[in-house]
Amino acid sequence: MSMKKIEMVDLRSQYERLKADIDSAVSGVISSTAFIKGPDVRLFEEELQRYLGIRNVIACANGTDALQIAMMALGLRAGDEVITTNFTFIATVEVIELLGLKVILVDPDPGTFNISIEAIEKAITPRTKAIVPVHLFGQCADMEPLMELAGRHGIHVIEDVAQATGTEYRFIDGTVKKAGAMGTIGCTSFFPSKNLGCYGDGGALFTDNDELAALIRSITNHGMKVRYYHDTVGVNSRLDTIQAAILRVKLRHLDDFNEARQKAAAHYDRELSGLRGITVPVRAANSTHIFHQYTLRIDGGERNSLRECLENEGIPSMIYYPVPLHMQKAYAHLGYRADDFPVTARLTGEVLSLPMHTELDDEQLSYITGCIRSKFN
Ligand SMILES: *Cc1c(COP(=O)(O)O)cnc(C)c1O
């Protein structure tokens, strides 16, 4: 039998495995015709609350909306400064910009790829109102010193959990918390390729603060608590019932999904660590890693040629992210210079993400690592 085609993300094979449950969840919603705000939405929110160990989950239309709604709910005003990492997906800074807030970018830590706490500390001013750590590629930013720093300055923390639903962070006293359950508000995405993904767009906000949760819920629904009475400026950002029903099925498998990713990552680690010029992902001491991406660093300018080599062998790979935010055309007005962020610049030239999903088998993994080893030893 020939090897199954290698995909960057294999949504089809996962669906085939869950088909009976997914199909019945979807057709249940269709027969009920409760397409908006059907019972599955609230049930999903409650199930995710229990999974995360948090008091409130509010579903919304996508992860980008979740970030925007979080900043609206915290009452951030034009000119307020929001600090975030320069090494992330554009959504994180887009909403800061859209709300007229001031984007303050900082470099990540070159090991974990996550926002550098020292860099945040240097960027804080009296106008700083929020910090947005992104738990990049499935691993938590260093939340204990970050929360301590934010607390000292009275700054809100909005966690971007889009790549890390299910990741756990361990505090020095042994307390373990899920990503998104540590900051003022956690924001996630259920885009199909995320660790917990639906079959369209979806997102959610998490918070332990009940008052804030009520405000968030009203903002997602045109700023109303009582129908047609609008207390705050809101948006229309809801999770479809069909997506909620799919997510209820998939949430039951989330720990297994994340374990399957960790198993694939362990295979990559075993075969690729120690090769000259290749650095396998650095594991933070106090966070689990659920490998939204498995991202290598390739030095000596060999990254692009490795990518081509893999492509010729039928192996997809991706560069997350090829252009740092401060070099994007849309953000030229921020006034940063090319050499303001040496860590991001270096990572941009070195990172390469390998196929990572829940359905990779040993044959595929050995084929991928075999190709890389033959080029690198
Ligand atoms: C995917 C992603 C988002 C945005 O989520 P959408 O649901 O696509 O809007 C935000 N931040 C990060 C880090 C992401 O990876």
Coordinates of C-alpha atoms and ligand atoms in Angstrom, one line a residue:
M1 CA 0.0 0.0 0.0
S2 CA 1.3 3.4 -0.8
M3 CA 1.8 6.1 1.7
K4 CA -1.0 8.5 2.5
K5 CA -0.5 11.9 0.9
I6 CA 1.2 14.3 3.4
E7 CA -0.8 17.4 4.1
M8 CA 0.2 20.4 6.2
V9 CA -3.1 20.0 8.0
D10 CA -5.2 16.9 7.2
L11 CA -8.8 17.9 8.1
R12 CA -10.3 15.2 5.8
S13 CA -8.9 12.1 7.6
Q14 CA -9.9 13.6 11.0
Y15 CA -13.4 14.1 9.7
E16 CA -13.6 10.6 8.4
R17 CA -12.7 9.3 11.9
L18 CA -15.4 11.4 13.6
K19 CA -18.0 11.3 10.7
A20 CA -20.8 9.6 12.5
D21 CA -20.9 12.0 15.5
I22 CA -20.3 15.1 13.4
D23 CA -22.9 14.3 10.8
S24 CA -25.5 13.6 13.5
A25 CA -24.6 16.8 15.3
V26 CA -25.0 18.9 12.1
S27 CA -28.2 17.3 11.0
G28 CA -29.6 17.7 14.5
V29 CA -29.2 21.5 14.2
I30 CA -30.6 21.6 10.7
S31 CA -33.7 19.7 11.7
S32 CA -34.2 22.0 14.7
T33 CA -33.7 25.1 12.5
A34 CA -32.2 26.9 15.6
F35 CA -29.3 28.2 13.4
I36 CA -28.6 31.3 15.6
K37 CA -28.3 31.0 19.4
G38 CA -29.5 27.4 19.4
P39 CA -29.0 25.3 22.6
D40 CA -25.7 23.9 21.4
V41 CA -24.1 27.3 21.7
R42 CA -24.7 27.7 25.4
L43 CA -23.9 24.0 26.0
F44 CA -20.6 24.3 24.2
E45 CA -19.8 27.4 26.2
E46 CA -20.5 25.5 29.4
E47 CA -18.5 22.5 28.4
L48 CA -15.5 24.7 27.4
Q49 CA -15.8 26.6 30.8
R50 CA -15.5 23.2 32.6
Y51 CA -12.6 22.2 30.3
L52 CA -10.7 25.4 30.9
G53 CA -11.6 25.8 34.6
I54 CA -13.0 29.3 34.0
R55 CA -16.2 31.0 35.1
N56 CA -17.3 32.4 31.7
V57 CA -16.9 31.5 28.0
I58 CA -18.6 33.7 25.5
A59 CA -18.6 32.4 21.9
C60 CA -18.3 34.8 19.0
A61 CA -17.8 34.7 15.2
N62 CA -14.0 34.4 15.0
G63 CA -10.7 34.9 16.9
T64 CA -10.1 38.4 15.4
D65 CA -13.5 39.6 16.6
A66 CA -12.7 38.1 20.1
L67 CA -9.6 40.3 20.3
Q68 CA -11.5 43.3 19.2
I69 CA -14.4 42.7 21.6
A70 CA -11.9 42.2 24.5
M71 CA -10.4 45.6 23.8
M72 CA -13.9 47.2 23.5
A73 CA -15.0 45.6 26.8
L74 CA -12.0 46.9 28.6
G75 CA -12.9 50.4 27.5
L76 CA -9.6 51.1 25.7
R77 CA -9.7 54.5 24.1
A78 CA -8.0 56.1 21.1
G79 CA -4.3 56.8 21.9
D80 CA -4.1 54.1 24.6
E81 CA -1.0 51.9 24.1
V82 CA -1.2 48.2 23.6
I83 CA 2.0 46.1 23.7
T84 CA 2.2 42.9 21.7
T85 CA 4.7 40.7 20.0
N86 CA 6.1 41.4 16.6
F87 CA 6.2 37.7 15.8
T88 CA 2.6 36.7 15.4
F89 CA -0.3 36.5 12.9
I90 CA -1.6 39.9 11.7
A91 CA -5.0 39.6 13.5
T92 CA -3.4 40.5 16.8
V93 CA -2.4 44.0 15.7
E94 CA -5.1 44.6 13.2
V95 CA -7.8 45.1 15.9
I96 CA -5.5 47.4 17.9
E97 CA -5.2 49.6 14.9
L98 CA -8.9 49.4 14.0
L99 CA -9.9 50.7 17.4
G100 CA -7.5 53.7 17.0
L101 CA -5.2 52.4 19.8
K102 CA -1.5 52.6 19.5
V103 CA 0.3 49.4 18.6
I104 CA 3.6 48.9 20.5
L105 CA 5.6 46.0 19.1
V106 CA 8.3 44.1 21.0
D107 CA 10.6 41.3 20.0
P108 CA 10.0 37.7 21.0
D109 CA 12.4 35.4 22.9
P110 CA 14.4 33.6 20.2
G111 CA 14.1 30.3 22.0
T112 CA 10.4 29.9 22.6
F113 CA 9.3 32.4 20.0
N114 CA 7.0 34.0 22.6
I115 CA 6.9 37.6 23.7
S116 CA 10.0 38.7 25.7
I117 CA 9.1 39.8 29.3
E118 CA 12.2 42.1 29.4
A119 CA 11.2 43.7 26.1
I120 CA 7.7 44.3 27.5
E121 CA 9.1 45.9 30.6
K122 CA 11.2 48.3 28.5
A123 CA 8.1 49.2 26.4
I124 CA 5.7 50.1 29.3
T125 CA 4.8 53.8 29.5
P126 CA 2.2 55.7 31.6
R127 CA -0.1 55.3 28.5
T128 CA 0.2 51.5 28.3
K129 CA -3.3 50.0 28.9
A130 CA -3.0 46.4 27.8
I131 CA -0.5 43.7 26.9
V132 CA -1.4 41.0 24.4
P133 CA 0.7 37.9 24.8
V134 CA 0.2 35.4 22.0
H135 CA 0.8 31.7 23.0
L136 CA 2.5 31.1 19.7
F137 CA 2.6 27.7 18.0
G138 CA 1.0 26.0 21.0
Q139 CA 3.1 27.0 23.9
C140 CA 2.3 29.5 26.7
A141 CA 4.1 32.9 26.9
D142 CA 5.8 33.2 30.3
M143 CA 2.6 34.2 32.1
E144 CA 3.8 34.4 35.8
P145 CA 6.3 37.2 35.4
L146 CA 4.1 38.8 32.8
M147 CA 1.0 38.9 35.1
E148 CA 3.3 40.1 37.9
L149 CA 4.6 43.0 35.7
A150 CA 1.1 43.9 34.5
G151 CA -0.3 43.8 38.0
R152 CA 2.4 46.1 39.2
H153 CA 1.5 48.7 36.6
G154 CA -2.3 48.2 36.6
I155 CA -2.3 47.0 33.0
H156 CA -4.8 44.6 31.5
V157 CA -3.7 41.3 29.9
I158 CA -5.5 39.9 26.9
E159 CA -4.2 36.4 26.1
D160 CA -4.3 35.4 22.4
V161 CA -5.0 31.7 22.7
A162 CA -5.8 31.1 19.1
Q163 CA -2.9 28.6 18.7
A164 CA -3.0 27.1 22.2
T165 CA -6.5 25.9 23.2
G166 CA -5.7 23.3 25.9
T167 CA -2.1 24.3 26.7
E168 CA -1.3 24.3 30.4
Y169 CA 1.0 26.7 32.3
R170 CA 2.5 25.9 35.7
F171 CA 3.2 28.6 38.3
I172 CA 6.1 28.4 40.8
D173 CA 3.7 27.4 43.6
G174 CA 2.6 24.4 41.5
T175 CA -0.8 25.9 40.4
V176 CA -1.6 24.8 36.9
K177 CA -3.9 26.9 34.6
K178 CA -5.1 26.5 31.1
A179 CA -4.0 29.1 28.5
G180 CA -6.6 31.9 28.4
A181 CA -7.5 31.4 32.1
M182 CA -4.7 33.6 33.5
G183 CA -5.1 37.1 31.9
T184 CA -8.0 39.6 32.3
I185 CA -9.5 38.1 29.2
G186 CA -8.5 35.1 27.0
C187 CA -9.4 35.1 23.2
T188 CA -9.4 32.1 21.0
S189 CA -10.2 31.0 17.4
F190 CA -11.9 27.9 16.1
F191 CA -10.7 28.4 12.5
P192 CA -10.6 24.9 11.0
S193 CA -6.9 24.4 11.2
K194 CA -6.5 25.4 14.9
N195 CA -6.1 22.7 17.6
L196 CA -9.8 23.0 18.4
G197 CA -11.3 24.0 15.0
C198 CA -14.8 24.0 13.6
Y199 CA -16.0 23.7 10.0
G200 CA -16.1 27.4 9.3
D201 CA -15.2 30.5 11.4
G202 CA -15.6 30.6 15.1
G203 CA -14.1 32.2 18.2
A204 CA -14.6 32.8 22.0
L205 CA -13.6 35.0 24.9
F206 CA -12.9 33.7 28.4
T207 CA -12.9 35.5 31.7
D208 CA -13.3 34.8 35.4
N209 CA -14.9 38.3 35.9
D210 CA -18.7 38.0 35.8
E211 CA -19.3 41.7 35.2
L212 CA -16.9 41.8 32.3
A213 CA -18.5 38.6 30.9
A214 CA -21.9 40.3 30.9
L215 CA -20.5 43.3 29.1
I216 CA -18.7 41.1 26.6
R217 CA -21.8 39.1 25.9
S218 CA -23.8 42.2 25.2
I219 CA -21.1 43.6 22.9
T220 CA -21.2 40.5 20.8
N221 CA -24.9 41.1 20.3
H222 CA -25.2 44.7 19.3
G223 CA -24.6 46.0 22.8
M224 CA -27.9 44.9 24.1
K225 CA -29.0 43.0 27.2
V226 CA -32.7 43.6 26.6
R227 CA -33.8 43.3 23.0
Y228 CA -33.7 46.6 21.1
Y229 CA -32.3 48.5 24.1
H230 CA -28.6 49.2 23.3
D231 CA -26.5 50.2 26.3
T232 CA -23.1 50.1 24.6
V233 CA -21.8 50.2 21.1
G234 CA -21.6 46.6 20.0
V235 CA -21.0 44.4 17.0
N236 CA -22.7 41.4 15.5
S237 CA -20.4 38.5 16.3
R238 CA -22.0 35.1 17.0
L239 CA -21.0 31.5 16.7
D240 CA -23.4 29.6 14.5
T241 CA -25.3 26.8 16.2
I242 CA -24.0 24.3 13.6
Q243 CA -20.4 25.2 14.5
A244 CA -21.1 25.0 18.2
A245 CA -22.6 21.5 17.7
I246 CA -19.4 20.4 15.8
L247 CA -17.2 21.9 18.5
R248 CA -19.1 20.0 21.2
V249 CA -18.1 16.8 19.4
K250 CA -14.5 17.9 18.9
L251 CA -14.0 19.3 22.4
R252 CA -14.5 15.7 23.7
H253 CA -11.4 14.7 21.6
L254 CA -9.3 17.8 22.3
D255 CA -6.9 16.1 24.7
D256 CA -6.5 13.2 22.3
F257 CA -5.9 15.6 19.4
N258 CA -3.2 17.4 21.4
E259 CA -1.6 14.2 22.4
A260 CA -1.5 13.0 18.8
R261 CA 0.3 16.3 17.9
Q262 CA 2.7 15.8 20.8
K263 CA 3.5 12.3 19.6
A264 CA 4.3 13.5 16.1
A265 CA 6.5 16.3 17.6
A266 CA 8.3 13.7 19.7
H267 CA 9.1 11.7 16.5
Y268 CA 10.4 14.9 14.8
D269 CA 12.5 15.8 17.9
R270 CA 14.0 12.3 18.1
E271 CA 15.0 12.2 14.4
L272 CA 16.0 15.9 13.9
S273 CA 17.7 17.0 17.1
G274 CA 21.5 17.1 16.9
L275 CA 21.6 17.6 13.1
R276 CA 24.0 20.4 12.3
G277 CA 22.2 23.7 11.4
I278 CA 18.8 22.6 12.7
T279 CA 17.3 23.7 16.0
V280 CA 14.2 21.7 17.1
P281 CA 11.5 23.6 19.0
V282 CA 12.6 24.8 22.5
R283 CA 10.2 23.7 25.3
A284 CA 9.5 26.3 27.9
A285 CA 10.1 24.9 31.4
N286 CA 6.6 25.9 32.8
S287 CA 4.3 25.3 29.8
T288 CA 3.0 22.2 28.0
H289 CA 3.3 22.4 24.2
I290 CA 0.4 21.3 22.1
F291 CA 2.2 22.0 18.8
H292 CA -0.2 24.0 16.8
Q293 CA 2.9 24.3 14.7
Y294 CA 6.2 22.3 14.8
T295 CA 8.7 24.9 13.9
L296 CA 12.4 24.4 13.2
R297 CA 15.1 27.0 12.9
I298 CA 17.5 26.4 10.1
D299 CA 20.6 28.5 10.1
G300 CA 23.3 29.1 7.5
G301 CA 20.8 30.4 5.0
E302 CA 19.7 26.8 4.2
R303 CA 16.0 27.3 5.1
N304 CA 14.7 28.1 1.6
S305 CA 16.7 25.3 -0.1
L306 CA 15.4 22.8 2.5
R307 CA 11.9 23.9 1.8
E308 CA 12.4 23.4 -1.9
C309 CA 14.0 20.0 -1.3
L310 CA 10.9 18.9 0.7
E311 CA 8.6 20.2 -1.9
N312 CA 10.3 18.1 -4.6
E313 CA 9.7 15.1 -2.4
G314 CA 5.9 15.9 -2.0
I315 CA 6.3 17.3 1.6
P316 CA 4.6 20.6 2.3
S317 CA 6.1 23.1 4.7
M318 CA 5.3 26.7 5.7
I319 CA 7.0 29.8 6.8
Y320 CA 5.2 31.3 9.8
Y321 CA 5.7 34.2 9.4
P322 CA 7.6 35.4 6.3
V323 CA 7.4 39.1 7.0
P324 CA 7.6 40.7 10.5
L325 CA 4.6 42.9 11.3
H326 CA 6.7 46.1 11.4
M327 CA 7.8 45.5 7.8
Q328 CA 4.2 45.1 6.5
K329 CA 3.1 47.8 4.1
A330 CA -0.1 48.4 6.0
Y331 CA 1.9 49.2 9.2
A332 CA 4.6 51.4 7.7
H333 CA 3.0 54.4 9.4
L334 CA 4.0 53.0 12.8
G335 CA 7.4 54.4 11.9
Y336 CA 9.6 51.4 12.9
R337 CA 12.9 50.9 11.1
A338 CA 13.9 47.6 9.6
D339 CA 16.6 46.9 12.2
D340 CA 14.4 47.7 15.3
F341 CA 13.6 44.1 15.9
P342 CA 16.7 41.9 15.5
V343 CA 15.2 38.8 16.9
T344 CA 12.1 38.9 14.7
A345 CA 14.3 39.6 11.7
R346 CA 16.5 36.6 12.4
L347 CA 13.6 34.3 13.0
T348 CA 11.9 35.4 9.9
G349 CA 14.9 34.1 7.9
E350 CA 15.2 30.8 9.8
V351 CA 11.8 29.4 10.7
L352 CA 10.2 26.4 8.9
S353 CA 7.1 24.7 10.1
L354 CA 6.7 21.0 9.2
P355 CA 3.4 19.2 8.6
M356 CA 1.5 19.0 11.9
H357 CA -2.0 17.6 12.6
T358 CA -3.7 14.8 14.4
E359 CA -3.5 12.2 11.7
L360 CA 0.2 11.9 10.9
D361 CA 1.3 8.2 10.9
D362 CA 4.8 6.8 11.5
E363 CA 5.3 6.1 7.8
Q364 CA 4.7 9.7 6.9
L365 CA 6.8 11.0 9.8
S366 CA 9.7 8.7 8.9
Y367 CA 9.5 9.8 5.3
I368 CA 9.6 13.5 6.3
T369 CA 12.5 13.1 8.8
G370 CA 14.4 10.8 6.4
C371 CA 14.3 13.5 3.7
I372 CA 15.6 16.2 6.1
R373 CA 18.3 13.9 7.5
S374 CA 19.6 13.0 4.1
K375 CA 20.1 16.7 3.4
F376 CA 21.6 17.7 6.8
N377 CA 24.1 15.2 8.0
Ligands
LIG1 C1 -5.8 32.4 13.9 C2 -5.3 33.5 14.7 C3 -6.1 34.6 15.1 C4 -7.4 34.9 14.4 O1 -8.3 34.0 14.4 P1 -9.5 34.0 13.3 O2 -10.5 33.1 13.9 O3 -8.9 33.5 12.0 O4 -10.0 35.4 13.2 C5 -5.5 35.5 16.0 N1 -4.3 35.3 16.5 C6 -3.6 34.3 16.2 C7 -2.2 34.1 16.9 C8 -4.0 33.3 15.3 O5 -3.2 32.3 15.0

